[in-house]
Short mmCIF file of the C-alpha atoms (twelve columns), coordinates in Angstrom:
data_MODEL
# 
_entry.id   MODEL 
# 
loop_
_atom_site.group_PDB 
_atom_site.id 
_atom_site.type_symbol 
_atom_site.label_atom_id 
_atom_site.label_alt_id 
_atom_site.label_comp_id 
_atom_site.label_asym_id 
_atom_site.label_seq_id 
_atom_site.Cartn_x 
_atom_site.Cartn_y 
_atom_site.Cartn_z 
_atom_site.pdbx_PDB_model_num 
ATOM 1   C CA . UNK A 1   -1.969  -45.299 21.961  1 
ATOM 2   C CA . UNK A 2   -0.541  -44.728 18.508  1 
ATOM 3   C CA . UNK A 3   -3.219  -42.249 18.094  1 
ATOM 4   C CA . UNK A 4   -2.288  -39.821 20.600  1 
ATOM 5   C CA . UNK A 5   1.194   -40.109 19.062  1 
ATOM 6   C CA . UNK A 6   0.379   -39.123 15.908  1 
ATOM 7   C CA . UNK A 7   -1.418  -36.189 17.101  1 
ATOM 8   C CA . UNK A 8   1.955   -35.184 19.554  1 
ATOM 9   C CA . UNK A 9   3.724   -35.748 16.578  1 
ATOM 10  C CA . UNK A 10  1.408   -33.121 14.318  1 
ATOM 11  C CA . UNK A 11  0.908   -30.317 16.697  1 
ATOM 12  C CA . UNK A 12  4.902   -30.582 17.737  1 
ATOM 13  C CA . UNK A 13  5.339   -30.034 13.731  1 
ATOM 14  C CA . UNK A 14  2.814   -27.494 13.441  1 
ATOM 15  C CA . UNK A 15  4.622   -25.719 16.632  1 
ATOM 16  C CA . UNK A 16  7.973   -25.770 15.343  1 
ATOM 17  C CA . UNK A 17  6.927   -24.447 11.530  1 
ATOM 18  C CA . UNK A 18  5.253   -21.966 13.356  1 
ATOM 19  C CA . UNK A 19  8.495   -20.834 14.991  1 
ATOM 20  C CA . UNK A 20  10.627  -20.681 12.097  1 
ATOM 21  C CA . UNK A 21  8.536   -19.191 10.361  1 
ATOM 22  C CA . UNK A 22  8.452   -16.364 13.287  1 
ATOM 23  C CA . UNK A 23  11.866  -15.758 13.281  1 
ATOM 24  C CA . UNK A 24  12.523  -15.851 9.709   1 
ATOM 25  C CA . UNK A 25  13.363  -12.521 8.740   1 
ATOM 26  C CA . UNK A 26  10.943  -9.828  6.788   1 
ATOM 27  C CA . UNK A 27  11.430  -8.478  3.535   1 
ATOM 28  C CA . UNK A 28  10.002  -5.484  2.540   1 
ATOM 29  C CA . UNK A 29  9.088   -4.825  -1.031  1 
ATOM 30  C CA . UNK A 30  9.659   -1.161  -1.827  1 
ATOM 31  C CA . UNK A 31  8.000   0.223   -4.716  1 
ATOM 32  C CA . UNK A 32  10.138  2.626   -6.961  1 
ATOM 33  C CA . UNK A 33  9.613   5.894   -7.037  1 
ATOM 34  C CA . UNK A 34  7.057   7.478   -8.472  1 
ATOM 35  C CA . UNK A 35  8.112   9.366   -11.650 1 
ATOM 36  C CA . UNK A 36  6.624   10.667  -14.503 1 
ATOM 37  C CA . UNK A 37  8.373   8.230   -16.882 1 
ATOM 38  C CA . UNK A 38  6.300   5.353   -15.001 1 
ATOM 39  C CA . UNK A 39  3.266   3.764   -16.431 1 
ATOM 40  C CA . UNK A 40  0.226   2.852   -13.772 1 
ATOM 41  C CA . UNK A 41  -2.958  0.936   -14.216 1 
ATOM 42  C CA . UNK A 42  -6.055  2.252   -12.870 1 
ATOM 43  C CA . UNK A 43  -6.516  2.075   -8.540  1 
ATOM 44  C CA . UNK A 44  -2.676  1.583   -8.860  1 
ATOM 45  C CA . UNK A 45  -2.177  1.766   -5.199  1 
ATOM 46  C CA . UNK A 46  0.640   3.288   -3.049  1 
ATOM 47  C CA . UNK A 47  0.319   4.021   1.032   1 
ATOM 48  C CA . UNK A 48  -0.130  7.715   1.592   1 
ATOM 49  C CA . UNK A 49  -0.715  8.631   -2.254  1 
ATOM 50  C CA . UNK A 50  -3.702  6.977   -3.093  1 
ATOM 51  C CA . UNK A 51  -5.433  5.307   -5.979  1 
ATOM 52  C CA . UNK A 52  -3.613  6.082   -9.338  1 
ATOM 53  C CA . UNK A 53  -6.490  7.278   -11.855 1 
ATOM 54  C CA . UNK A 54  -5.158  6.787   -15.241 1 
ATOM 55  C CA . UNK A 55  -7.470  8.860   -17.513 1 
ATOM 56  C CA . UNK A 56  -6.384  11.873  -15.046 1 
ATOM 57  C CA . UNK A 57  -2.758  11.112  -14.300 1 
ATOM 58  C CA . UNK A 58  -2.570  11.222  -10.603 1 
ATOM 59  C CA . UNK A 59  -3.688  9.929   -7.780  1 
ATOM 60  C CA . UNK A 60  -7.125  10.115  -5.362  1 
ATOM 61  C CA . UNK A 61  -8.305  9.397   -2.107  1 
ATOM 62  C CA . UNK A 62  -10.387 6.642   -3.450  1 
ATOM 63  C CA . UNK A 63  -10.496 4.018   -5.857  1 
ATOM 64  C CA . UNK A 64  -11.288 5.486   -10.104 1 
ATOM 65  C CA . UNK A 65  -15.245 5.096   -10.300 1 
ATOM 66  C CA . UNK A 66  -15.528 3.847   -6.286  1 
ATOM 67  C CA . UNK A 67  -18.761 3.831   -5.957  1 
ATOM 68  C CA . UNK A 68  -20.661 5.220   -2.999  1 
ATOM 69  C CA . UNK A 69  -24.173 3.636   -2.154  1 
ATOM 70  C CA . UNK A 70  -25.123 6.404   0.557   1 
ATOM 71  C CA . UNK A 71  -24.550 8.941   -1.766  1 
ATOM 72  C CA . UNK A 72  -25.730 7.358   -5.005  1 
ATOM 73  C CA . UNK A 73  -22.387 8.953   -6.478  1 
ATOM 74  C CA . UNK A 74  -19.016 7.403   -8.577  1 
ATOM 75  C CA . UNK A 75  -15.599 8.705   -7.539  1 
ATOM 76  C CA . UNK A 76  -13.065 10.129  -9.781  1 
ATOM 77  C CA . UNK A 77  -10.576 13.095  -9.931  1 
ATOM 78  C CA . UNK A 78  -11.115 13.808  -6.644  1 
ATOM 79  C CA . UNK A 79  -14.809 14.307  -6.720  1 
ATOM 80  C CA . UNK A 80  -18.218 12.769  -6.796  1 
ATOM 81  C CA . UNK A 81  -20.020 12.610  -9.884  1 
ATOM 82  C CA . UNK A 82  -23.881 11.347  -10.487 1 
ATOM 83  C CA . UNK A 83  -22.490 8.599   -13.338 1 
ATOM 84  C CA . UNK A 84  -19.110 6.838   -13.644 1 
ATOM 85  C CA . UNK A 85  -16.247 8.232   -16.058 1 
ATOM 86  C CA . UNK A 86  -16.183 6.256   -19.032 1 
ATOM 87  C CA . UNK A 87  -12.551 6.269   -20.885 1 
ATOM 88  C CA . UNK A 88  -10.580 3.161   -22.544 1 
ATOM 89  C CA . UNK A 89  -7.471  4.373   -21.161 1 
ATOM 90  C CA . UNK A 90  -6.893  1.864   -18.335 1 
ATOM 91  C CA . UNK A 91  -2.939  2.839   -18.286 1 
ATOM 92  C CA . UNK A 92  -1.037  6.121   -18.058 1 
ATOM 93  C CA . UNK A 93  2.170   8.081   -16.875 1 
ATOM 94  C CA . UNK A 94  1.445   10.487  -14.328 1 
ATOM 95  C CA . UNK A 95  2.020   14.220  -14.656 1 
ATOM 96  C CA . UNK A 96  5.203   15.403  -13.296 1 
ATOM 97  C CA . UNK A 97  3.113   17.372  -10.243 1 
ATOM 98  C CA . UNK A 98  1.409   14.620  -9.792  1 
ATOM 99  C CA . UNK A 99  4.455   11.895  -9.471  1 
ATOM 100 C CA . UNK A 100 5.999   14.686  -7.363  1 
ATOM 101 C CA . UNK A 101 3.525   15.123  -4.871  1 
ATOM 102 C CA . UNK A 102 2.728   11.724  -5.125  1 
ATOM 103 C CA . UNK A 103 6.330   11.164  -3.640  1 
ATOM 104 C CA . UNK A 104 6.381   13.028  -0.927  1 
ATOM 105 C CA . UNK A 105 3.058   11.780  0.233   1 
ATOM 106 C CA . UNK A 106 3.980   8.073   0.064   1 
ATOM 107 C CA . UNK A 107 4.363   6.082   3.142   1 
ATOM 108 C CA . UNK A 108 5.916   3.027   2.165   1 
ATOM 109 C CA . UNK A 109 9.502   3.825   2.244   1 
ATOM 110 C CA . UNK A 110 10.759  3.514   5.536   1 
ATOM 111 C CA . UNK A 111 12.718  7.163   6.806   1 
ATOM 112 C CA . UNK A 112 15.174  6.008   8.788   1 
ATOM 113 C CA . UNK A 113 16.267  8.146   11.865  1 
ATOM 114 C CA . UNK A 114 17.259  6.848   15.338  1 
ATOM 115 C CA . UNK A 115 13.915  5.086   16.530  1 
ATOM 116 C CA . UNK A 116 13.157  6.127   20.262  1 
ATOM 117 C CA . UNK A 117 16.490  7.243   20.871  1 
ATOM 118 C CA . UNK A 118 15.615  10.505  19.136  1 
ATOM 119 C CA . UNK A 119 13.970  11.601  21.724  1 
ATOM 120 C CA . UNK A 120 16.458  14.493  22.419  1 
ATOM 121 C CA . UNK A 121 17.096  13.321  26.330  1 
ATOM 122 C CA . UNK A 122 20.298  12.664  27.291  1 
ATOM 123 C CA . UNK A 123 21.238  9.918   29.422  1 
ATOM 124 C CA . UNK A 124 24.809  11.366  30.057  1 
ATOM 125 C CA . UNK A 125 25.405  13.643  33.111  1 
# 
């Protein structure tokens, strides 16, 4: 008997953690925006940008020196190369056109706007 008990006891606490931890609320962690007087480390990541490439100051499709067995090929400045780049510079600022564009390709900042009531119906008569 006290066995069963213990086991109510543990799922009943593993329910309820589970629940507060469900309705606890979200944070989301906004990166700063991407400027010119910022300082990235290579495959620097940001959501619709890409992979920050420091030795070229901007940011790719895919990760600096990615690279791809099918093609037998290394990724970096936005192209495929037969050998990997080889540079000690690990850290950079991007270019101004690059932080720029990098900007207004990022995807982690949420817009704002009206949701699905922008639809542009009305539901007056």
């Amino acid at each position: 008997m006290k066995r069963s008990r213990k086991i109510r006891l543990v799922l009943l606490g593993g329910v309820s953690a589970g629940a507060i931890t469900a309705c606890a609320p979200t944070v989301n962690v906004v990166e700063p925006h991407v400027t010119a007087d910022n300082v990235y480390e290579n495959d620097h990541f940001i959501p619709g940008a890409g992979y920050y490439h420091a030795p070229f100051r901007a940011f790719y499709a895919q990760p600096y020196n990615s690279y791809d067995a099918t093609k037998k090929q290394f990724y970096y400045a936005g192209e495929w190369h037969e050998s990997p780049f080889q540079s000690v510079v690990n850290l950079s600022s991007p270019t101004p056109d690059a932080a720029h564009l990098a900007e207004l390709l990022r995807r982690d900042i949420p817009r704002g706007g009206f949701g699905s009531t922008s639809g542009g119906r009305s539901t007056y008569s």
